[in-house]
PDB file of C-alpha atoms and ligand atoms in Angstrom:
ATOM      1  CA  UNK J 192      -0.131  -0.091  -0.020  1.00 39.00           C
ATOM      2  CA  UNK J 193       1.375   3.242  -0.947  1.00 38.00           C
ATOM      3  CA  UNK J 194       1.627   5.791   1.967  1.00 35.00           C
ATOM      4  CA  UNK J 195      -0.875   8.892   1.840  1.00 34.00           C
ATOM      5  CA  UNK J 196       1.817  11.310   1.855  1.00 35.00           C
ATOM      6  CA  UNK J 197       4.445  13.374   0.096  1.00 34.00           C
ATOM      7  CA  UNK J 198       2.004  16.358  -0.305  1.00 33.00           C
ATOM      8  CA  UNK J 199       3.691  18.937  -1.977  1.00 43.00           C
ATOM      9  CA  UNK J 200       1.640  20.753  -4.572  1.00 42.00           C
ATOM     10  CA  UNK J 201       4.516  22.742  -5.654  1.00 52.00           C
ATOM     11  CA  UNK J 202       5.889  19.575  -7.189  1.00 74.00           C
ATOM     12  CA  UNK J 203       5.766  19.209 -10.770  1.00 85.00           C
ATOM     13  CA  UNK J 204       2.566  17.032 -11.509  1.00 90.00           C
ATOM     14  CA  UNK J 205       3.408  14.375 -13.688  1.00 94.00           C
ATOM     15  CA  UNK J 206       0.411  12.000 -15.298  1.00 96.00           C
ATOM     16  CA  UNK J 207       1.981   8.607 -15.945  1.00 97.00           C
ATOM     17  CA  UNK J 208      -0.122   6.626 -18.444  1.00 97.00           C
ATOM     18  CA  UNK J 209       1.117   2.973 -18.724  1.00 97.00           C
ATOM     19  CA  UNK J 210      -0.325  -0.355 -18.571  1.00 96.00           C
ATOM     20  CA  UNK J 211       2.647  -2.177 -17.726  1.00 95.00           C
ATOM     21  CA  UNK J 212       3.050  -3.011 -13.909  1.00 95.00           C
ATOM     22  CA  UNK J 213       6.719  -3.390 -13.663  1.00 94.00           C
ATOM     23  CA  UNK J 214       7.638  -0.161 -15.890  1.00 94.00           C
ATOM     24  CA  UNK J 215       4.675   1.909 -14.009  1.00 95.00           C
ATOM     25  CA  UNK J 216       5.794   1.187 -10.884  1.00 94.00           C
ATOM     26  CA  UNK J 217       9.533   1.822 -11.870  1.00 93.00           C
ATOM     27  CA  UNK J 218       8.666   5.302 -13.257  1.00 94.00           C
ATOM     28  CA  UNK J 219       6.240   6.181 -10.508  1.00 94.00           C
ATOM     29  CA  UNK J 220       8.773   5.398  -7.753  1.00 92.00           C
ATOM     30  CA  UNK J 221      11.829   7.086  -9.844  1.00 90.00           C
ATOM     31  CA  UNK J 222       9.862  10.432 -10.088  1.00 92.00           C
ATOM     32  CA  UNK J 223       8.474  10.698  -6.899  1.00 88.00           C
ATOM     33  CA  UNK J 224      12.155  10.157  -5.679  1.00 85.00           C
ATOM     34  CA  UNK J 225      13.008  13.079  -7.804  1.00 85.00           C
ATOM     35  CA  UNK J 226      10.818  16.108  -7.043  1.00 79.00           C
ATOM     36  CA  UNK J 227       8.039  15.182  -8.961  1.00 88.00           C
ATOM     37  CA  UNK J 228       4.436  14.264  -8.191  1.00 88.00           C
ATOM     38  CA  UNK J 229       3.216  11.597 -10.371  1.00 93.00           C
ATOM     39  CA  UNK J 230      -0.361  10.037 -10.712  1.00 95.00           C
ATOM     40  CA  UNK J 231      -0.153   6.914 -12.228  1.00 97.00           C
ATOM     41  CA  UNK J 232      -3.289   5.843 -14.785  1.00 97.00           C
ATOM     42  CA  UNK J 233      -3.266   2.403 -16.675  1.00 97.00           C
ATOM     43  CA  UNK J 234      -6.059   3.207 -19.406  1.00 97.00           C
ATOM     44  CA  UNK J 235      -6.388   6.018 -21.507  1.00 97.00           C
ATOM     45  CA  UNK J 236      -9.852   6.582 -20.755  1.00 97.00           C
ATOM     46  CA  UNK J 237      -8.896   7.033 -16.941  1.00 97.00           C
ATOM     47  CA  UNK J 238      -5.788   9.467 -17.877  1.00 97.00           C
ATOM     48  CA  UNK J 239      -8.288  11.730 -19.930  1.00 96.00           C
ATOM     49  CA  UNK J 240     -10.782  11.833 -17.010  1.00 95.00           C
ATOM     50  CA  UNK J 241      -7.613  12.598 -14.546  1.00 94.00           C
ATOM     51  CA  UNK J 242      -6.435  15.326 -16.891  1.00 94.00           C
ATOM     52  CA  UNK J 243      -9.879  17.001 -16.594  1.00 90.00           C
ATOM     53  CA  UNK J 244     -10.103  16.569 -13.128  1.00 88.00           C
ATOM     54  CA  UNK J 245      -6.593  18.239 -11.851  1.00 86.00           C
ATOM     55  CA  UNK J 246      -3.802  20.314 -13.807  1.00 87.00           C
ATOM     56  CA  UNK J 247      -0.873  18.490 -14.991  1.00 90.00           C
ATOM     57  CA  UNK J 248       2.680  20.096 -16.117  1.00 90.00           C
ATOM     58  CA  UNK J 249       3.845  16.630 -17.547  1.00 94.00           C
ATOM     59  CA  UNK J 250       2.116  13.875 -19.726  1.00 96.00           C
ATOM     60  CA  UNK J 251       4.247  10.725 -19.933  1.00 97.00           C
ATOM     61  CA  UNK J 252       2.328   8.468 -22.302  1.00 96.00           C
ATOM     62  CA  UNK J 253       2.766   4.885 -23.367  1.00 94.00           C
ATOM     63  CA  UNK J 254       1.086   4.238 -26.879  1.00 91.00           C
ATOM     64  CA  UNK J 255       0.245   0.742 -26.457  1.00 91.00           C
ATOM     65  CA  UNK J 256      -2.697   0.804 -24.110  1.00 95.00           C
ATOM     66  CA  UNK J 257      -5.478  -1.779 -23.383  1.00 96.00           C
ATOM     67  CA  UNK J 258      -8.320   0.347 -24.304  1.00 97.00           C
ATOM     68  CA  UNK J 259      -7.268   3.123 -26.794  1.00 95.00           C
ATOM     69  CA  UNK J 260      -4.359   4.098 -28.943  1.00 93.00           C
ATOM     70  CA  UNK J 261      -2.107   6.178 -27.080  1.00 94.00           C
ATOM     71  CA  UNK J 262      -1.927   8.779 -30.523  1.00 94.00           C
ATOM     72  CA  UNK J 263      -5.557   9.122 -29.504  1.00 96.00           C
ATOM     73  CA  UNK J 264      -4.723  10.107 -25.967  1.00 96.00           C
ATOM     74  CA  UNK J 265      -2.177  12.434 -27.166  1.00 96.00           C
ATOM     75  CA  UNK J 266      -4.458  14.167 -29.806  1.00 95.00           C
ATOM     76  CA  UNK J 267      -7.260  14.844 -26.955  1.00 94.00           C
ATOM     77  CA  UNK J 268      -4.576  16.191 -24.447  1.00 94.00           C
ATOM     78  CA  UNK J 269      -2.927  18.134 -26.843  1.00 93.00           C
ATOM     79  CA  UNK J 270      -6.116  19.953 -27.933  1.00 90.00           C
ATOM     80  CA  UNK J 271      -7.383  20.658 -24.366  1.00 89.00           C
ATOM     81  CA  UNK J 272      -4.252  21.506 -22.898  1.00 89.00           C
ATOM     82  CA  UNK J 273      -1.794  23.448 -25.257  1.00 85.00           C
ATOM     83  CA  UNK J 274       0.924  24.094 -22.569  1.00 85.00           C
ATOM     84  CA  UNK J 275       1.241  20.367 -21.391  1.00 91.00           C
ATOM     85  CA  UNK J 276       4.596  18.652 -21.963  1.00 93.00           C
ATOM     86  CA  UNK J 277       3.827  15.331 -23.650  1.00 94.00           C
ATOM     87  CA  UNK J 278       6.574  12.719 -23.709  1.00 94.00           C
ATOM     88  CA  UNK J 279       5.427   9.433 -25.636  1.00 93.00           C
ATOM     89  CA  UNK J 280       7.104   6.237 -24.327  1.00 91.00           C
ATOM     90  CA  UNK J 281       7.140   3.638 -26.739  1.00 85.00           C
ATOM     91  CA  UNK J 282       8.138   0.257 -27.759  1.00 80.00           C
ATOM     92  CA  UNK J 283       7.872   0.930 -31.118  1.00 71.00           C
ATOM     93  CA  UNK J 284      11.061   1.991 -33.133  1.00 73.00           C
ATOM     94  CA  UNK J 285       9.771   2.428 -36.375  1.00 75.00           C
ATOM     95  CA  UNK J 286      10.263   6.055 -37.480  1.00 80.00           C
ATOM     96  CA  UNK J 287       6.822   6.193 -38.668  1.00 81.00           C
ATOM     97  CA  UNK J 288       5.551   5.402 -35.157  1.00 80.00           C
ATOM     98  CA  UNK J 289       7.545   8.205 -33.971  1.00 81.00           C
ATOM     99  CA  UNK J 290       6.698  10.885 -36.523  1.00 85.00           C
ATOM    100  CA  UNK J 291       2.905   9.837 -35.780  1.00 87.00           C
ATOM    101  CA  UNK J 292       3.527  10.559 -32.008  1.00 87.00           C
ATOM    102  CA  UNK J 293       5.016  13.930 -32.780  1.00 87.00           C
ATOM    103  CA  UNK J 294       2.423  14.874 -35.458  1.00 89.00           C
ATOM    104  CA  UNK J 295      -0.133  13.697 -32.729  1.00 91.00           C
ATOM    105  CA  UNK J 296       0.973  16.566 -30.441  1.00 91.00           C
ATOM    106  CA  UNK J 297       3.952  14.912 -28.506  1.00 93.00           C
ATOM    107  CA  UNK J 298       7.007  17.310 -27.687  1.00 91.00           C
ATOM    108  CA  UNK J 299       9.439  14.324 -27.386  1.00 91.00           C
ATOM    109  CA  UNK J 300       9.437  10.464 -27.156  1.00 90.00           C
ATOM    110  CA  UNK J 301      11.548   7.872 -25.641  1.00 90.00           C
ATOM    111  CA  UNK J 302      11.955   4.305 -26.861  1.00 88.00           C
ATOM    112  CA  UNK J 303      11.762   1.641 -24.322  1.00 88.00           C
ATOM    113  CA  UNK J 304      13.949   0.405 -22.858  1.00 87.00           C
ATOM    114  CA  UNK J 305      15.115   3.774 -21.289  1.00 88.00           C
ATOM    115  CA  UNK J 306      16.856   4.481 -18.114  1.00 88.00           C
ATOM    116  CA  UNK J 307      15.332   6.594 -15.388  1.00 89.00           C
ATOM    117  CA  UNK J 308      18.039   9.183 -15.659  1.00 87.00           C
ATOM    118  CA  UNK J 309      17.701   9.424 -19.174  1.00 87.00           C
ATOM    119  CA  UNK J 310      13.936  10.075 -18.836  1.00 91.00           C
ATOM    120  CA  UNK J 311      14.709  13.018 -15.992  1.00 88.00           C
ATOM    121  CA  UNK J 312      17.497  14.630 -17.996  1.00 87.00           C
ATOM    122  CA  UNK J 313      15.196  15.256 -20.973  1.00 88.00           C
ATOM    123  CA  UNK J 314      12.566  16.355 -18.578  1.00 88.00           C
ATOM    124  CA  UNK J 315      14.553  18.951 -17.061  1.00 84.00           C
ATOM    125  CA  UNK J 316      15.842  19.972 -20.515  1.00 84.00           C
ATOM    126  CA  UNK J 317      11.937  20.607 -21.848  1.00 85.00           C
ATOM    127  CA  UNK J 318      10.948  21.933 -18.642  1.00 82.00           C
ATOM    128  CA  UNK J 319      13.773  24.609 -18.575  1.00 78.00           C
ATOM    129  CA  UNK J 320      13.047  25.865 -22.094  1.00 78.00           C
ATOM    130  CA  UNK J 321       9.286  25.877 -21.272  1.00 73.00           C
ATOM    131  CA  UNK J 322      10.178  28.118 -17.914  1.00 68.00           C
ATOM    132  CA  UNK J 323      12.059  30.341 -20.296  1.00 62.00           C
ATOM    133  CA  UNK J 324       9.090  30.723 -22.804  1.00 63.00           C
ATOM    134  CA  UNK J 325       6.298  30.982 -20.512  1.00 60.00           C
ATOM    135  CA  UNK J 326       5.236  34.439 -19.464  1.00 60.00           C
ATOM    136  CA  UNK J 327       5.682  35.787 -16.168  1.00 61.00           C
ATOM    137  CA  UNK J 328       2.764  35.235 -13.987  1.00 72.00           C
ATOM    138  CA  UNK J 329       1.645  38.799 -13.036  1.00 81.00           C
ATOM    139  CA  UNK J 330      -0.170  39.050  -9.374  1.00 89.00           C
ATOM    140  CA  UNK J 331      -3.758  38.859  -9.468  1.00 91.00           C
ATOM    141  CA  UNK J 332      -5.776  41.788  -8.136  1.00 93.00           C
ATOM    142  CA  UNK J 333      -9.203  40.907  -6.418  1.00 94.00           C
ATOM    143  CA  UNK J 334     -10.350  44.362  -5.321  1.00 94.00           C
ATOM    144  CA  UNK J 335      -8.306  45.400  -2.660  1.00 94.00           C
ATOM    145  CA  UNK J 336      -6.396  42.184  -2.350  1.00 95.00           C
ATOM    146  CA  UNK J 337      -3.377  41.310  -4.527  1.00 95.00           C
ATOM    147  CA  UNK J 338      -2.349  37.663  -4.355  1.00 94.00           C
ATOM    148  CA  UNK J 339       1.089  37.098  -6.049  1.00 91.00           C
ATOM    149  CA  UNK J 340       1.062  33.609  -6.431  1.00 85.00           C
ATOM    150  CA  UNK J 341       4.999  33.177  -7.442  1.00 81.00           C
ATOM    151  CA  UNK J 342       5.968  35.239  -4.728  1.00 85.00           C
ATOM    152  CA  UNK J 343       3.562  33.551  -2.451  1.00 89.00           C
ATOM    153  CA  UNK J 344       2.734  36.898  -1.289  1.00 92.00           C
ATOM    154  CA  UNK J 345      -1.048  38.078  -0.444  1.00 95.00           C
ATOM    155  CA  UNK J 346      -1.346  41.815   0.411  1.00 96.00           C
ATOM    156  CA  UNK J 347      -4.398  44.222   1.355  1.00 96.00           C
ATOM    157  CA  UNK J 348      -3.771  47.711   0.654  1.00 93.00           C
ATOM    158  CA  UNK J 349      -0.066  46.770   0.326  1.00 91.00           C
ATOM    159  CA  UNK J 350       0.217  45.456   3.557  1.00 94.00           C
ATOM    160  CA  UNK J 351       1.020  41.648   3.791  1.00 95.00           C
ATOM    161  CA  UNK J 352      -1.302  39.121   5.106  1.00 96.00           C
ATOM    162  CA  UNK J 353       0.583  36.553   7.496  1.00 94.00           C
ATOM    163  CA  UNK J 354      -1.381  33.477   5.846  1.00 95.00           C
ATOM    164  CA  UNK J 355       0.090  29.974   6.747  1.00 93.00           C
ATOM    165  CA  UNK J 356       1.463  27.725   4.115  1.00 91.00           C
ATOM    166  CA  UNK J 357      -1.738  25.885   3.629  1.00 91.00           C
ATOM    167  CA  UNK J 358      -4.155  28.540   3.597  1.00 95.00           C
ATOM    168  CA  UNK J 359      -2.023  30.390   1.142  1.00 94.00           C
ATOM    169  CA  UNK J 360      -2.031  27.142  -0.996  1.00 91.00           C
ATOM    170  CA  UNK J 361      -5.844  26.856  -0.818  1.00 94.00           C
ATOM    171  CA  UNK J 362      -6.325  30.819  -1.708  1.00 95.00           C
ATOM    172  CA  UNK J 363      -3.979  30.110  -4.724  1.00 92.00           C
ATOM    173  CA  UNK J 364      -5.843  27.399  -6.065  1.00 89.00           C
ATOM    174  CA  UNK J 365      -9.198  29.337  -5.642  1.00 94.00           C
ATOM    175  CA  UNK J 366      -7.495  32.439  -7.201  1.00 92.00           C
ATOM    176  CA  UNK J 367      -6.669  30.244 -10.236  1.00 86.00           C
ATOM    177  CA  UNK J 368     -10.133  29.603 -10.708  1.00 86.00           C
ATOM    178  CA  UNK J 369     -11.606  32.777  -9.722  1.00 89.00           C
ATOM    179  CA  UNK J 370     -15.502  32.780 -10.119  1.00 91.00           C
ATOM    180  CA  UNK J 371     -15.391  29.179 -10.665  1.00 89.00           C
ATOM    181  CA  UNK J 372     -16.778  26.375  -8.355  1.00 91.00           C
ATOM    182  CA  UNK J 373     -13.918  24.344  -7.131  1.00 89.00           C
ATOM    183  CA  UNK J 374     -14.848  21.062  -5.384  1.00 88.00           C
ATOM    184  CA  UNK J 375     -13.351  19.799  -1.873  1.00 89.00           C
ATOM    185  CA  UNK J 376     -11.875  17.070  -3.877  1.00 82.00           C
ATOM    186  CA  UNK J 377      -9.792  19.037  -6.086  1.00 81.00           C
ATOM    187  CA  UNK J 378      -8.725  21.286  -3.183  1.00 86.00           C
ATOM    188  CA  UNK J 379      -7.777  18.006  -1.004  1.00 83.00           C
ATOM    189  CA  UNK J 380      -5.962  16.661  -4.118  1.00 74.00           C
ATOM    190  CA  UNK J 381      -3.922  19.815  -4.971  1.00 77.00           C
ATOM    191  CA  UNK J 382      -3.397  21.215  -1.664  1.00 82.00           C
ATOM    192  CA  UNK J 383      -2.597  17.965   0.393  1.00 78.00           C
ATOM    193  CA  UNK J 384      -2.196  15.002  -1.975  1.00 62.00           C
ATOM    194  CA  UNK J 385      -2.874  13.984  -5.266  1.00 51.00           C
ATOM    195  CA  UNK J 386      -4.461  11.065  -3.879  1.00 55.00           C
ATOM    196  CA  UNK J 387      -6.488  11.803  -0.862  1.00 55.00           C
ATOM    197  CA  UNK J 388      -9.086   9.626   0.220  1.00 57.00           C
ATOM    198  CA  UNK J 389      -9.290  10.374   4.026  1.00 61.00           C
ATOM    199  CA  UNK J 390     -11.085  13.128   6.091  1.00 67.00           C
ATOM    200  CA  UNK J 391     -11.347  16.655   4.645  1.00 74.00           C
ATOM    201  CA  UNK J 392     -11.766  18.174   8.245  1.00 82.00           C
ATOM    202  CA  UNK J 393      -8.414  19.382   7.828  1.00 86.00           C
ATOM    203  CA  UNK J 394      -9.750  21.666   4.579  1.00 91.00           C
ATOM    204  CA  UNK J 395     -12.683  23.030   6.463  1.00 92.00           C
ATOM    205  CA  UNK J 396      -9.938  24.059   9.639  1.00 92.00           C
ATOM    206  CA  UNK J 397      -7.804  25.678   6.715  1.00 94.00           C
ATOM    207  CA  UNK J 398     -10.688  27.399   5.367  1.00 96.00           C
ATOM    208  CA  UNK J 399     -12.058  29.066   8.808  1.00 96.00           C
ATOM    209  CA  UNK J 400      -8.231  30.328   9.413  1.00 96.00           C
ATOM    210  CA  UNK J 401      -8.243  31.623   5.631  1.00 97.00           C
ATOM    211  CA  UNK J 402     -11.489  33.656   6.010  1.00 97.00           C
ATOM    212  CA  UNK J 403     -10.501  34.775   9.516  1.00 96.00           C
ATOM    213  CA  UNK J 404      -7.375  36.298   8.478  1.00 96.00           C
ATOM    214  CA  UNK J 405      -8.508  38.042   5.744  1.00 96.00           C
ATOM    215  CA  UNK J 406     -11.455  39.486   7.801  1.00 95.00           C
ATOM    216  CA  UNK J 407      -8.612  40.589  10.316  1.00 95.00           C
ATOM    217  CA  UNK J 408      -6.746  42.069   7.762  1.00 95.00           C
ATOM    218  CA  UNK J 409      -9.572  44.254   6.702  1.00 93.00           C
ATOM    219  CA  UNK J 410     -10.597  45.015  10.156  1.00 92.00           C
ATOM    220  CA  UNK J 411      -6.597  45.823  10.891  1.00 92.00           C
ATOM    221  CA  UNK J 412      -6.502  48.275   7.891  1.00 85.00           C
ATOM    222  CA  UNK J 413      -8.815  51.007   9.588  1.00 85.00           C
ATOM    223  CA  UNK J 414     -10.385  51.799   6.325  1.00 87.00           C
ATOM    224  CA  UNK J 415     -13.269  50.251   3.747  1.00 89.00           C
ATOM    225  CA  UNK J 416     -11.632  47.144   2.170  1.00 91.00           C
ATOM    226  CA  UNK J 417     -13.038  45.288  -0.853  1.00 93.00           C
ATOM    227  CA  UNK J 418     -12.350  41.912  -0.512  1.00 94.00           C
ATOM    228  CA  UNK J 419     -13.275  38.750  -2.266  1.00 95.00           C
ATOM    229  CA  UNK J 420     -15.707  36.591  -1.163  1.00 95.00           C
ATOM    230  CA  UNK J 421     -15.120  32.893  -0.509  1.00 96.00           C
ATOM    231  CA  UNK J 422     -18.645  31.326  -1.020  1.00 96.00           C
ATOM    232  CA  UNK J 423     -19.401  27.738   0.150  1.00 96.00           C
ATOM    233  CA  UNK J 424     -21.307  25.596  -2.280  1.00 95.00           C
ATOM    234  CA  UNK J 425     -23.038  22.920  -0.483  1.00 93.00           C
ATOM    235  CA  UNK J 426     -22.168  19.522  -1.027  1.00 91.00           C
ATOM    236  CA  UNK J 427     -19.614  20.456  -3.612  1.00 91.00           C
ATOM    237  CA  UNK J 428     -16.914  22.951  -2.480  1.00 94.00           C
ATOM    238  CA  UNK J 429     -15.849  26.694  -2.669  1.00 96.00           C
ATOM    239  CA  UNK J 430     -16.033  29.612  -5.171  1.00 96.00           C
ATOM    240  CA  UNK J 431     -14.045  32.806  -4.805  1.00 96.00           C
ATOM    241  CA  UNK J 432     -15.889  35.761  -6.145  1.00 96.00           C
ATOM    242  CA  UNK J 433     -14.460  39.115  -7.078  1.00 93.00           C
ATOM    243  CA  UNK J 434     -16.031  42.139  -4.973  1.00 90.00           C
ATOM    244  CA  UNK J 435     -18.526  44.162  -7.036  1.00 78.00           C
ATOM    245  CA  UNK J 436     -17.206  47.192  -7.804  1.00 60.00           C
ATOM    246  CA  UNK J 437     -19.882  50.003  -7.749  1.00 56.00           C
ATOM    247  CA  UNK J 438     -17.153  52.248  -9.761  1.00 50.00           C
ATOM    248  CA  UNK J 439     -16.984  50.272 -12.799  1.00 45.00           C
ATOM    249  CA  UNK J 440     -15.994  47.193 -14.341  1.00 46.00           C
ATOM    250  CA  UNK J 441     -13.703  45.003 -12.120  1.00 44.00           C
ATOM    251  CA  UNK J 442     -10.205  44.866 -12.980  1.00 47.00           C
ATOM    252  CA  UNK J 443      -8.039  41.740 -13.768  1.00 48.00           C
ATOM    253  CA  UNK J 444      -4.320  42.140 -13.251  1.00 51.00           C
ATOM    254  CA  UNK J 445      -2.863  45.251 -12.242  1.00 49.00           C
ATOM    255  CA  UNK J 446      -0.957  47.154 -14.957  1.00 47.00           C
ATOM    256  CA  UNK J 447       2.586  47.146 -14.522  1.00 45.00           C
ATOM    257  CA  UNK J 448       3.624  50.706 -13.187  1.00 45.00           C
ATOM    258  CA  UNK J 449       0.083  51.451 -12.235  1.00 43.00           C
ATOM    259  CA  UNK J 450      -0.115  53.602  -8.611  1.00 44.00           C
TER     260      UNK J 450
HETATM  261 CA1   CA K 526       1.776  -0.851 -23.070  1.00 89.00          CA
END
């Protein structure tokens, strides 16, 4: 039985799709031991469902799957997730299969058998290029609250709110989907563990703490503050809502150099 820990959402999330038990286990433990957070699916259908449920940075995709052609999985994923790094793992060595894999949207391929260190080196190279190409993520402004995700800072009227690590993580997940309903399962999976099946009481406690700290910060500021609302959706989860702005349409990201 796997231990239900190693819950660091800042690790890169890898969706591993492999029906072979030995290879799957080997890759899963290799990735886990090298700062990746893998989730292992054995079929194409379960991988597509998992990718729709939670965000992933990397897809490691076996082409020979029991339920569908890996190339179709690659095409679906590429259509839905243009930024996903897709590496095809294949026993097929014919050039035609490799070309088909790349045409289906894969960024790279590895021919089995391959060593985990080669896989890790390829991933590092891709992710380095990816990071350089990705635009800098700007802080998100929600009324008077600014959430700076890369810096892990949350400020109200430029005063930092001392959130606990998990409170910030929960706020981050909600901020990335502002205006959308986020299920308790998604929050548990992204903030605590990708395979959480236990009690979600810890989420309730964290949410109470987050709401209290935001309210306390607003009170301590000594002037009116427009804060986003964390709405509880019964039987589902939560939704972060931008404060309504009587002065006009709500701003999105603060402009660079704006006062
Ligand atoms: Ca296979």
